[in-house]
Amino acid sequence: MIKKLLFTSICALLGLVTYTSAQQTLKLDSLPKGQNNIFINTDTIAMPQVIENPLMMSQNYIYKLRLDSISKSVPLPYNEYVQQYIDIYAKRKDMFGKMLGLSNYYFPIFEKALKEYNIPTEIKYLTIVESQMNPHAISRVGATGIWQFMFGTGKAYGLKMDNFVDERKDPIQASYAAAAYFRDAFEELGDWLLAIAAYNCGKGNVTRAIDKAGSRDFWEIRQFLPKETRNYVPAFIAAMYVMNYPGKHQINAQACNMFLKTDTVQTNRFVSLEMLAKALNVDETALFALNPSYKKKIVNGTEDEPKRIVMPKLKGIDFASVYEVLNNDAEVDMRIIQASTDDVRELRKKRVVTAGKNMVYHKVTPGQNLTAVALKYGVEVQDLKVWNGLKSKTIVPGQKLKVYTKNRNTLKAPASFLSYKVQAGDTLSGIAEKFNGATVQSIRKDNGLSKASLQPGMILKISKG
């Protein structure tokens, strides 16, 4: 009897161990594979369907719900590319804290310009991807300002660049130029994500990608776009997400160090911002920050082209001192010299100097700098650097500089028109860049174009003179 009971107990114990082992095996086999990357299935053989990690699934679904809740005119799809940039940006807490602070000053400026052109105000978040809202940002190829305009594109959209001002750095002027660009891009491409991609790589590149992919869906043509542009749209969507949900990622807004309440005046004088800051009794760097486009800290207003000055709205201003500064020209050489391109790609071409210019050598004297030499010959500092292979503005007494001069006092020819036959892939901004003095707006006006779309074979009138 005892032997039977002992045998029965041993069998029961073996059965319990086998059952427990089977349960452990089942639990181990049920664990989802590749938990570090939810977008890649690392299984090499077919496996039974199992429940995914519920925390990860709900987390991804939350991101999609949040993007859907802030989506307006611009679609904000959620996918692995967007998630990658959300992960990157959510870790940059200091940067996005600063962006939240700066947005209090800059976003109303952007929104006003975008609304005037009926552009979705969500486009304002592109400035974070482009420049981190830094008006002095310059890319490795020469794109400049908060909206990162290349020289030719900025000129085509009416921005002025000379030895006193670079309107690509003007938050107001550049915002209107960007809004005009997006108006044209959307008219041509018919999709906001494609228009955003075009802002990065040009409408021509997007059109060619559309032709290759046989689709007008950004995610379909993405593989045919330049490498930087492929990630440009996901970065925009992620930036918009983080700016709208900073608290979900422990990101706190930092104080904005700019005056949020301002007044604007127009001046037809050459006004020193340094002197104006003293009259206003504010730190000059604060006034420079409100007027970042003036290269020499001099506002070069004239009767024909008055210029804007943004001033802090303050109480107890010494109006007499301010009036005196605004109504007396600063002591400065008032010659205005149109800027040459700072597009690195164009500068490489300019190393071959065009015919019709006379070369002279200038011997640097003690105390001279490149700016003084440029003013003496009526050329741009950038030209002197290119002609002489200079990597910086540093020159030394006795150094000989090559200077190419031409007669700048020729009479302006009467306005006339050139004819241009539109080629496949042409855009208004691209055509404007080919002709001196032409802008997108002037081409549209001269040819009665209500939209920016062009057809191959069209003959356009291009104003010259």
GROMACS .gro file of C-alpha atoms in nm:
model
  465
    1MET     CA    1   0.000   0.000   0.000
    2ILE     CA    2   0.280   0.235   0.090
    3LYS     CA    3   0.456   0.155  -0.240
    4LYS     CA    4   0.138   0.243  -0.437
    5LEU     CA    5   0.097   0.578  -0.260
    6LEU     CA    6   0.464   0.660  -0.318
    7PHE     CA    7   0.435   0.575  -0.690
    8THR     CA    8   0.118   0.788  -0.728
    9SER     CA    9   0.286   1.090  -0.562
   10ILE     CA   10   0.591   1.067  -0.787
   11CYS     CA   11   0.372   1.056  -1.102
   12ALA     CA   12   0.171   1.358  -0.985
   13LEU     CA   13   0.489   1.552  -0.913
   14LEU     CA   14   0.634   1.473  -1.258
   15GLY     CA   15   0.307   1.586  -1.420
   16LEU     CA   16   0.318   1.918  -1.233
   17VAL     CA   17   0.679   1.985  -1.339
   18THR     CA   18   0.598   1.906  -1.704
   19TYR     CA   19   0.295   2.137  -1.698
   20THR     CA   20   0.493   2.423  -1.538
   21SER     CA   21   0.774   2.380  -1.792
   22ALA     CA   22   0.525   2.394  -2.078
   23GLN     CA   23   0.376   2.713  -1.937
   24GLN     CA   24   0.720   2.876  -1.913
   25THR     CA   25   0.796   2.776  -2.273
   26LEU     CA   26   0.466   2.921  -2.388
   27LYS     CA   27   0.537   3.249  -2.205
   28LEU     CA   28   0.883   3.277  -2.354
   29ASP     CA   29   0.756   3.199  -2.705
   30SER     CA   30   0.481   3.460  -2.661
   31LEU     CA   31   0.721   3.747  -2.604
   32PRO     CA   32   0.722   3.986  -2.904
   33LYS     CA   33   1.043   3.992  -3.105
   34GLY     CA   34   1.249   4.299  -3.175
   35GLN     CA   35   1.114   4.517  -2.899
   36ASN     CA   36   1.385   4.777  -2.962
   37ASN     CA   37   1.241   4.859  -3.303
   38ILE     CA   38   0.868   4.823  -3.337
   39PHE     CA   39   0.883   4.887  -3.712
   40ILE     CA   40   1.107   4.590  -3.802
   41ASN     CA   41   0.994   4.227  -3.774
   42THR     CA   42   1.309   4.033  -3.692
   43ASP     CA   43   1.138   3.691  -3.709
   44THR     CA   44   1.294   3.473  -3.977
   45ILE     CA   45   1.018   3.210  -3.976
   46ALA     CA   46   0.641   3.230  -3.961
   47MET     CA   47   0.519   3.252  -3.604
   48PRO     CA   48   0.173   3.226  -3.453
   49GLN     CA   49   0.000   3.558  -3.413
   50VAL     CA   50   0.066   3.699  -3.069
   51ILE     CA   51  -0.037   4.009  -2.879
   52GLU     CA   52   0.206   4.293  -2.934
   53ASN     CA   53   0.343   4.482  -2.637
   54PRO     CA   54   0.030   4.680  -2.537
   55LEU     CA   55   0.232   4.971  -2.395
   56MET     CA   56   0.418   5.023  -2.722
   57MET     CA   57   0.102   4.990  -2.930
   58SER     CA   58  -0.093   5.240  -2.720
   59GLN     CA   59   0.204   5.480  -2.720
   60ASN     CA   60   0.217   5.483  -3.103
   61TYR     CA   61  -0.158   5.522  -3.125
   62ILE     CA   62  -0.137   5.821  -2.891
   63TYR     CA   63   0.113   5.992  -3.124
   64LYS     CA   64  -0.122   5.942  -3.417
   65LEU     CA   65  -0.419   6.074  -3.221
   66ARG     CA   66  -0.223   6.380  -3.115
   67LEU     CA   67  -0.113   6.456  -3.472
   68ASP     CA   68  -0.471   6.409  -3.596
   69SER     CA   69  -0.596   6.653  -3.332
   70ILE     CA   70  -0.366   6.937  -3.451
   71SER     CA   71  -0.395   6.867  -3.825
   72LYS     CA   72  -0.568   7.143  -4.020
   73SER     CA   73  -0.494   7.222  -4.385
   74VAL     CA   74  -0.156   7.046  -4.396
   75PRO     CA   75  -0.188   6.667  -4.354
   76LEU     CA   76   0.016   6.524  -4.065
   77PRO     CA   77   0.047   6.150  -4.121
   78TYR     CA   78   0.214   5.931  -3.861
   79ASN     CA   79   0.476   5.677  -3.968
   80GLU     CA   80   0.821   5.548  -3.874
   81TYR     CA   81   0.997   5.846  -4.038
   82VAL     CA   82   0.795   6.092  -3.833
   83GLN     CA   83   0.848   5.885  -3.517
   84GLN     CA   84   1.225   5.893  -3.563
   85TYR     CA   85   1.222   6.274  -3.566
   86ILE     CA   86   0.980   6.295  -3.275
   87ASP     CA   87   1.230   6.086  -3.079
   88ILE     CA   88   1.516   6.316  -3.182
   89TYR     CA   89   1.334   6.643  -3.112
   90ALA     CA   90   1.177   6.528  -2.785
   91LYS     CA   91   1.530   6.485  -2.646
   92ARG     CA   92   1.630   6.841  -2.743
   93LYS     CA   93   1.454   6.994  -2.448
   94ASP     CA   94   1.673   7.304  -2.424
   95MET     CA   95   1.638   7.384  -2.794
   96PHE     CA   96   1.260   7.346  -2.799
   97GLY     CA   97   1.232   7.539  -2.474
   98LYS     CA   98   1.399   7.828  -2.657
   99MET     CA   99   1.174   7.776  -2.962
  100LEU     CA  100   0.865   7.805  -2.743
  101GLY     CA  101   0.997   8.131  -2.600
  102LEU     CA  102   1.092   8.281  -2.937
  103SER     CA  103   0.758   8.178  -3.087
  104ASN     CA  104   0.589   8.443  -2.873
  105TYR     CA  105   0.765   8.709  -3.078
  106TYR     CA  106   0.807   8.551  -3.422
  107PHE     CA  107   0.492   8.343  -3.475
  108PRO     CA  108   0.253   8.642  -3.494
  109ILE     CA  109   0.481   8.790  -3.766
  110PHE     CA  110   0.480   8.465  -3.963
  111GLU     CA  111   0.106   8.414  -3.924
  112LYS     CA  112   0.021   8.761  -4.052
  113ALA     CA  113   0.223   8.711  -4.372
  114LEU     CA  114   0.094   8.358  -4.431
  115LYS     CA  115  -0.269   8.461  -4.383
  116GLU     CA  116  -0.231   8.746  -4.632
  117TYR     CA  117  -0.144   8.488  -4.899
  118ASN     CA  118  -0.402   8.233  -4.775
  119ILE     CA  119  -0.127   7.993  -4.673
  120PRO     CA  120  -0.190   7.752  -4.381
  121THR     CA  121  -0.039   7.902  -4.069
  122GLU     CA  122   0.109   7.562  -3.979
  123ILE     CA  123   0.385   7.644  -4.229
  124LYS     CA  124   0.534   7.869  -3.958
  125TYR     CA  125   0.682   7.560  -3.790
  126LEU     CA  126   0.918   7.517  -4.086
  127THR     CA  127   1.131   7.798  -3.944
  128ILE     CA  128   1.233   7.563  -3.663
  129VAL     CA  129   1.363   7.305  -3.910
  130GLU     CA  130   1.518   7.572  -4.132
  131SER     CA  131   1.698   7.797  -3.886
  132GLN     CA  132   1.573   7.746  -3.530
  133MET     CA  133   1.422   8.093  -3.577
  134ASN     CA  134   1.765   8.254  -3.605
  135PRO     CA  135   1.763   8.549  -3.852
  136HIS     CA  136   2.143   8.529  -3.880
  137ALA     CA  137   2.152   8.159  -3.971
  138ILE     CA  138   2.356   8.082  -4.284
  139SER     CA  139   2.375   7.734  -4.436
  140ARG     CA  140   2.685   7.576  -4.587
  141VAL     CA  141   2.566   7.673  -4.937
  142GLY     CA  142   2.466   8.030  -4.848
  143ALA     CA  143   2.095   8.003  -4.762
  144THR     CA  144   2.033   8.290  -4.520
  145GLY     CA  145   1.787   8.407  -4.257
  146ILE     CA  146   1.497   8.262  -4.063
  147TRP     CA  147   1.341   8.127  -4.385
  148GLN     CA  148   1.679   8.029  -4.535
  149PHE     CA  149   1.646   8.196  -4.876
  150MET     CA  150   1.915   8.140  -5.135
  151PHE     CA  151   2.034   8.463  -5.299
  152GLY     CA  152   1.867   8.399  -5.635
  153THR     CA  153   1.535   8.284  -5.491
  154GLY     CA  154   1.522   8.573  -5.246
  155LYS     CA  155   1.589   8.819  -5.527
  156ALA     CA  156   1.323   8.652  -5.743
  157TYR     CA  157   1.070   8.706  -5.464
  158GLY     CA  158   1.153   9.073  -5.418
  159LEU     CA  159   1.402   9.066  -5.131
  160LYS     CA  160   1.673   9.333  -5.150
  161MET     CA  161   2.039   9.267  -5.076
  162ASP     CA  162   2.300   9.543  -5.085
  163ASN     CA  163   2.593   9.668  -4.878
  164PHE     CA  164   2.354   9.801  -4.609
  165VAL     CA  165   2.075   9.546  -4.590
  166ASP     CA  166   2.001   9.177  -4.644
  167GLU     CA  167   1.625   9.139  -4.635
  168ARG     CA  168   1.657   8.761  -4.613
  169LYS     CA  169   1.736   8.835  -4.246
  170ASP     CA  170   1.428   9.057  -4.206
  171PRO     CA  171   1.162   8.841  -4.035
  172ILE     CA  172   0.881   9.049  -4.185
  173GLN     CA  173   1.000   9.084  -4.546
  174ALA     CA  174   1.127   8.726  -4.562
  175SER     CA  175   0.796   8.593  -4.428
  176TYR     CA  176   0.603   8.761  -4.707
  177ALA     CA  177   0.851   8.625  -4.962
  178ALA     CA  178   0.814   8.275  -4.817
  179ALA     CA  179   0.434   8.305  -4.827
  180ALA     CA  180   0.452   8.407  -5.195
  181TYR     CA  181   0.676   8.109  -5.268
  182PHE     CA  182   0.432   7.867  -5.102
  183ARG     CA  183   0.143   8.021  -5.295
  184ASP     CA  184   0.324   7.949  -5.622
  185ALA     CA  185   0.442   7.603  -5.514
  186PHE     CA  186   0.092   7.495  -5.411
  187GLU     CA  187  -0.057   7.630  -5.734
  188GLU     CA  188   0.191   7.422  -5.933
  189LEU     CA  189   0.197   7.105  -5.722
  190GLY     CA  190  -0.149   7.097  -5.564
  191ASP     CA  191  -0.036   6.939  -5.235
  192TRP     CA  192   0.100   7.101  -4.919
  193LEU     CA  193   0.352   6.828  -4.838
  194LEU     CA  194   0.488   6.854  -5.193
  195ALA     CA  195   0.502   7.234  -5.159
  196ILE     CA  196   0.699   7.195  -4.835
  197ALA     CA  197   0.939   6.954  -5.007
  198ALA     CA  198   0.978   7.204  -5.293
  199TYR     CA  199   1.075   7.474  -5.046
  200ASN     CA  200   1.374   7.261  -4.953
  201CYS     CA  201   1.491   7.128  -5.290
  202GLY     CA  202   1.310   7.337  -5.551
  203LYS     CA  203   0.992   7.280  -5.750
  204GLY     CA  204   1.188   7.130  -6.040
  205ASN     CA  205   1.327   6.846  -5.827
  206VAL     CA  206   0.982   6.765  -5.692
  207THR     CA  207   0.830   6.765  -6.041
  208ARG     CA  208   1.098   6.524  -6.165
  209ALA     CA  209   1.037   6.297  -5.864
  210ILE     CA  210   0.664   6.296  -5.941
  211ASP     CA  211   0.737   6.190  -6.298
  212LYS     CA  212   0.967   5.907  -6.185
  213ALA     CA  213   0.727   5.776  -5.920
  214GLY     CA  214   0.412   5.824  -6.125
  215SER     CA  215   0.246   5.958  -5.812
  216ARG     CA  216   0.175   6.288  -5.640
  217ASP     CA  217   0.195   6.138  -5.292
  218PHE     CA  218   0.500   6.263  -5.100
  219TRP     CA  219   0.560   5.924  -4.938
  220GLU     CA  220   0.558   5.759  -5.282
  221ILE     CA  221   0.798   6.006  -5.443
  222ARG     CA  222   1.017   6.033  -5.133
  223GLN     CA  223   1.276   5.784  -5.260
  224PHE     CA  224   1.334   5.997  -5.572
  225LEU     CA  225   1.399   6.321  -5.383
  226PRO     CA  226   1.739   6.450  -5.265
  227LYS     CA  227   1.849   6.284  -4.940
  228GLU     CA  228   1.799   6.594  -4.725
  229THR     CA  229   1.447   6.652  -4.860
  230ARG     CA  230   1.337   6.297  -4.781
  231ASN     CA  231   1.365   6.379  -4.410
  232TYR     CA  232   1.254   6.742  -4.441
  233VAL     CA  233   0.880   6.672  -4.431
  234PRO     CA  234   0.902   6.420  -4.141
  235ALA     CA  235   1.114   6.673  -3.950
  236PHE     CA  236   0.850   6.942  -4.009
  237ILE     CA  237   0.570   6.716  -3.881
  238ALA     CA  238   0.776   6.619  -3.576
  239ALA     CA  239   0.864   6.982  -3.497
  240MET     CA  240   0.497   7.077  -3.514
  241TYR     CA  241   0.411   6.786  -3.284
  242VAL     CA  242   0.671   6.876  -3.018
  243MET     CA  243   0.575   7.246  -3.025
  244ASN     CA  244   0.213   7.151  -2.959
  245TYR     CA  245   0.280   6.884  -2.695
  246PRO     CA  246   0.589   7.005  -2.504
  247GLY     CA  247   0.446   6.907  -2.165
  248LYS     CA  248   0.419   6.543  -2.272
  249HIS     CA  249   0.798   6.539  -2.305
  250GLN     CA  250   0.893   6.753  -2.005
  251ILE     CA  251   0.985   7.052  -2.224
  252ASN     CA  252   0.937   7.391  -2.058
  253ALA     CA  253   0.917   7.724  -2.240
  254GLN     CA  254   1.210   7.954  -2.177
  255ALA     CA  255   1.171   8.327  -2.142
  256CYS     CA  256   1.194   8.523  -2.467
  257ASN     CA  257   1.473   8.783  -2.449
  258MET     CA  258   1.309   9.010  -2.708
  259PHE     CA  259   1.065   9.297  -2.664
  260LEU     CA  260   0.720   9.152  -2.737
  261LYS     CA  261   0.546   9.490  -2.766
  262THR     CA  262   0.685   9.699  -3.050
  263ASP     CA  263   0.617  10.001  -3.269
  264THR     CA  264   0.718  10.039  -3.632
  265VAL     CA  265   0.829  10.359  -3.806
  266GLN     CA  266   0.934  10.428  -4.165
  267THR     CA  267   1.235  10.645  -4.226
  268ASN     CA  268   1.384  10.811  -4.534
  269ARG     CA  269   1.709  10.884  -4.349
  270PHE     CA  270   2.028  10.692  -4.276
  271VAL     CA  271   1.965  10.614  -3.910
  272SER     CA  272   2.220  10.470  -3.668
  273LEU     CA  273   2.062  10.194  -3.461
  274GLU     CA  274   2.332  10.243  -3.200
  275MET     CA  275   2.234  10.610  -3.157
  276LEU     CA  276   1.866  10.523  -3.157
  277ALA     CA  277   1.923  10.265  -2.881
  278LYS     CA  278   2.086  10.535  -2.668
  279ALA     CA  279   1.794  10.772  -2.730
  280LEU     CA  280   1.550  10.495  -2.631
  281ASN     CA  281   1.766  10.403  -2.332
  282VAL     CA  282   1.772  10.034  -2.424
  283ASP     CA  283   2.058   9.792  -2.477
  284GLU     CA  284   2.176   9.817  -2.839
  285THR     CA  285   2.178   9.439  -2.884
  286ALA     CA  286   1.805   9.435  -2.804
  287LEU     CA  287   1.740   9.691  -3.081
  288PHE     CA  288   1.968   9.503  -3.323
  289ALA     CA  289   1.765   9.187  -3.253
  290LEU     CA  290   1.447   9.366  -3.364
  291ASN     CA  291   1.620   9.488  -3.682
  292PRO     CA  292   1.853   9.203  -3.783
  293SER     CA  293   1.867   9.275  -4.158
  294TYR     CA  294   2.084   9.590  -4.137
  295LYS     CA  295   2.444   9.479  -4.192
  296LYS     CA  296   2.617   9.792  -4.062
  297LYS     CA  297   2.361   9.869  -3.790
  298ILE     CA  298   2.260  10.160  -4.014
  299VAL     CA  299   1.907  10.185  -4.155
  300ASN     CA  300   1.951  10.309  -4.514
  301GLY     CA  301   1.621  10.485  -4.581
  302THR     CA  302   1.575  10.713  -4.883
  303GLU     CA  303   1.292  10.919  -5.032
  304ASP     CA  304   1.239  10.655  -5.301
  305GLU     CA  305   1.273  10.358  -5.067
  306PRO     CA  306   1.189  10.431  -4.702
  307LYS     CA  307   1.300  10.162  -4.459
  308ARG     CA  308   1.132  10.010  -4.157
  309ILE     CA  309   1.262  10.041  -3.802
  310VAL     CA  310   1.111   9.821  -3.532
  311MET     CA  311   1.134   9.981  -3.188
  312PRO     CA  312   1.027   9.858  -2.844
  313LYS     CA  313   0.707  10.012  -2.714
  314LEU     CA  314   0.820  10.182  -2.396
  315LYS     CA  315   0.688  10.429  -2.143
  316GLY     CA  316   0.872  10.750  -2.057
  317ILE     CA  317   1.059  10.778  -2.387
  318ASP     CA  318   1.264  11.094  -2.448
  319PHE     CA  319   1.079  11.180  -2.769
  320ALA     CA  320   1.299  11.479  -2.842
  321SER     CA  321   1.611  11.264  -2.853
  322VAL     CA  322   1.440  10.996  -3.061
  323TYR     CA  323   1.308  11.258  -3.304
  324GLU     CA  324   1.656  11.403  -3.346
  325VAL     CA  325   1.807  11.064  -3.430
  326LEU     CA  326   1.529  10.975  -3.674
  327ASN     CA  327   1.545  11.306  -3.859
  328ASN     CA  328   1.919  11.345  -3.903
  329ASP     CA  329   2.136  11.132  -4.129
  330ALA     CA  330   2.412  10.934  -3.964
  331GLU     CA  331   2.764  11.022  -4.074
  332VAL     CA  332   2.830  10.735  -4.313
  333ASP     CA  333   2.917  10.677  -4.678
  334MET     CA  334   2.570  10.660  -4.834
  335ARG     CA  335   2.667  10.487  -5.156
  336ILE     CA  336   2.447  10.181  -5.203
  337ILE     CA  337   2.607   9.890  -5.387
  338GLN     CA  338   2.391   9.596  -5.491
  339ALA     CA  339   2.509   9.269  -5.340
  340SER     CA  340   2.650   8.986  -5.546
  341THR     CA  341   2.538   8.631  -5.490
  342ASP     CA  342   2.658   8.445  -5.182
  343ASP     CA  343   2.536   8.113  -5.320
  344VAL     CA  344   2.845   7.893  -5.284
  345ARG     CA  345   2.754   7.707  -5.603
  346GLU     CA  346   2.738   8.032  -5.799
  347LEU     CA  347   3.058   8.164  -5.643
  348ARG     CA  348   3.248   7.866  -5.779
  349LYS     CA  349   3.135   7.966  -6.127
  350LYS     CA  350   3.231   8.330  -6.069
  351ARG     CA  351   3.596   8.238  -6.034
  352VAL     CA  352   3.600   8.267  -6.414
  353VAL     CA  353   3.561   8.646  -6.448
  354THR     CA  354   3.337   8.766  -6.726
  355ALA     CA  355   3.470   8.975  -7.011
  356GLY     CA  356   3.420   9.350  -7.013
  357LYS     CA  357   3.585   9.416  -6.676
  358ASN     CA  358   3.923   9.576  -6.620
  359MET     CA  359   4.154   9.426  -6.360
  360VAL     CA  360   4.364   9.650  -6.139
  361TYR     CA  361   4.582   9.574  -5.838
  362HIS     CA  362   4.517   9.751  -5.511
  363LYS     CA  363   4.793   9.769  -5.251
  364VAL     CA  364   4.650   9.752  -4.899
  365THR     CA  365   4.751  10.047  -4.681
  366PRO     CA  366   4.774  10.048  -4.300
  367GLY     CA  367   4.431  10.057  -4.135
  368GLN     CA  368   4.243   9.946  -4.448
  369ASN     CA  369   3.998   9.660  -4.442
  370LEU     CA  370   3.808   9.481  -4.718
  371THR     CA  371   3.501   9.699  -4.669
  372ALA     CA  372   3.704  10.016  -4.733
  373VAL     CA  373   3.860   9.866  -5.046
  374ALA     CA  374   3.520   9.751  -5.173
  375LEU     CA  375   3.371  10.100  -5.124
  376LYS     CA  376   3.667  10.262  -5.300
  377TYR     CA  377   3.611  10.062  -5.619
  378GLY     CA  378   3.234  10.025  -5.595
  379VAL     CA  379   3.237   9.648  -5.562
  380GLU     CA  380   3.118   9.396  -5.303
  381VAL     CA  381   3.334   9.250  -5.026
  382GLN     CA  382   3.224   8.904  -5.136
  383ASP     CA  383   3.360   8.974  -5.485
  384LEU     CA  384   3.699   9.073  -5.345
  385LYS     CA  385   3.713   8.750  -5.147
  386VAL     CA  386   3.631   8.540  -5.454
  387TRP     CA  387   3.874   8.723  -5.687
  388ASN     CA  388   4.158   8.683  -5.440
  389GLY     CA  389   4.078   8.343  -5.293
  390LEU     CA  390   4.031   8.485  -4.943
  391LYS     CA  391   3.869   8.264  -4.681
  392SER     CA  392   3.822   8.549  -4.434
  393LYS     CA  393   3.807   8.929  -4.431
  394THR     CA  394   4.158   8.961  -4.290
  395ILE     CA  395   4.407   9.156  -4.504
  396VAL     CA  396   4.747   9.304  -4.416
  397PRO     CA  397   4.929   9.624  -4.522
  398GLY     CA  398   5.127   9.575  -4.841
  399GLN     CA  399   4.907   9.293  -4.964
  400LYS     CA  400   4.805   9.323  -5.331
  401LEU     CA  401   4.442   9.259  -5.419
  402LYS     CA  402   4.297   9.195  -5.763
  403VAL     CA  403   4.000   9.421  -5.832
  404TYR     CA  404   3.780   9.392  -6.140
  405THR     CA  405   3.611   9.720  -6.221
  406LYS     CA  406   3.366   9.835  -6.480
  407ASN     CA  407   3.192  10.160  -6.565
  408ARG     CA  408   2.904  10.184  -6.322
  409ASN     CA  409   2.780  10.521  -6.444
  410THR     CA  410   2.626  10.411  -6.773
  411LEU     CA  411   2.282  10.553  -6.844
  412LYS     CA  412   1.995  10.321  -6.778
  413ALA     CA  413   1.840  10.197  -7.103
  414PRO     CA  414   1.470  10.252  -7.159
  415ALA     CA  415   1.253   9.972  -7.033
  416SER     CA  416   1.203   9.700  -7.294
  417PHE     CA  417   1.118   9.333  -7.307
  418LEU     CA  418   1.294   9.011  -7.388
  419SER     CA  419   1.111   8.702  -7.500
  420TYR     CA  420   1.154   8.370  -7.324
  421LYS     CA  421   1.014   8.036  -7.435
  422VAL     CA  422   0.907   7.820  -7.142
  423GLN     CA  423   1.082   7.482  -7.124
  424ALA     CA  424   0.960   7.165  -6.954
  425GLY     CA  425   1.027   7.188  -6.580
  426ASP     CA  426   1.056   7.569  -6.578
  427THR     CA  427   0.917   7.764  -6.283
  428LEU     CA  428   0.857   8.136  -6.245
  429SER     CA  429   1.119   8.165  -5.972
  430GLY     CA  430   1.371   7.976  -6.184
  431ILE     CA  431   1.307   8.203  -6.484
  432ALA     CA  432   1.330   8.517  -6.268
  433GLU     CA  433   1.672   8.406  -6.147
  434LYS     CA  434   1.800   8.396  -6.507
  435PHE     CA  435   1.733   8.764  -6.576
  436ASN     CA  436   1.873   9.063  -6.385
  437GLY     CA  437   1.599   9.276  -6.237
  438ALA     CA  438   1.325   9.020  -6.300
  439THR     CA  439   1.105   8.899  -6.014
  440VAL     CA  440   0.824   8.648  -5.994
  441GLN     CA  441   0.579   8.931  -5.939
  442SER     CA  442   0.701   9.135  -6.238
  443ILE     CA  443   0.679   8.833  -6.472
  444ARG     CA  444   0.327   8.756  -6.354
  445LYS     CA  445   0.223   9.120  -6.398
  446ASP     CA  446   0.386   9.168  -6.742
  447ASN     CA  447   0.224   8.849  -6.874
  448GLY     CA  448  -0.113   8.873  -6.699
  449LEU     CA  449  -0.062   8.543  -6.515
  450SER     CA  450  -0.314   8.483  -6.238
  451LYS     CA  451  -0.142   8.160  -6.135
  452ALA     CA  452   0.216   8.044  -6.120
  453SER     CA  453   0.160   7.735  -6.337
  454LEU     CA  454   0.339   7.736  -6.674
  455GLN     CA  455   0.307   7.529  -6.990
  456PRO     CA  456   0.605   7.430  -7.209
  457GLY     CA  457   0.610   7.642  -7.525
  458MET     CA  458   0.456   7.953  -7.366
  459ILE     CA  459   0.629   8.277  -7.465
  460LEU     CA  460   0.686   8.513  -7.173
  461LYS     CA  461   0.777   8.880  -7.181
  462ILE     CA  462   1.068   8.958  -6.948
  463SER     CA  463   1.117   9.323  -6.860
  464LYS     CA  464   1.469   9.461  -6.869
  465GLY     CA  465   1.621   9.798  -6.797
   0.00000   0.00000   0.00000
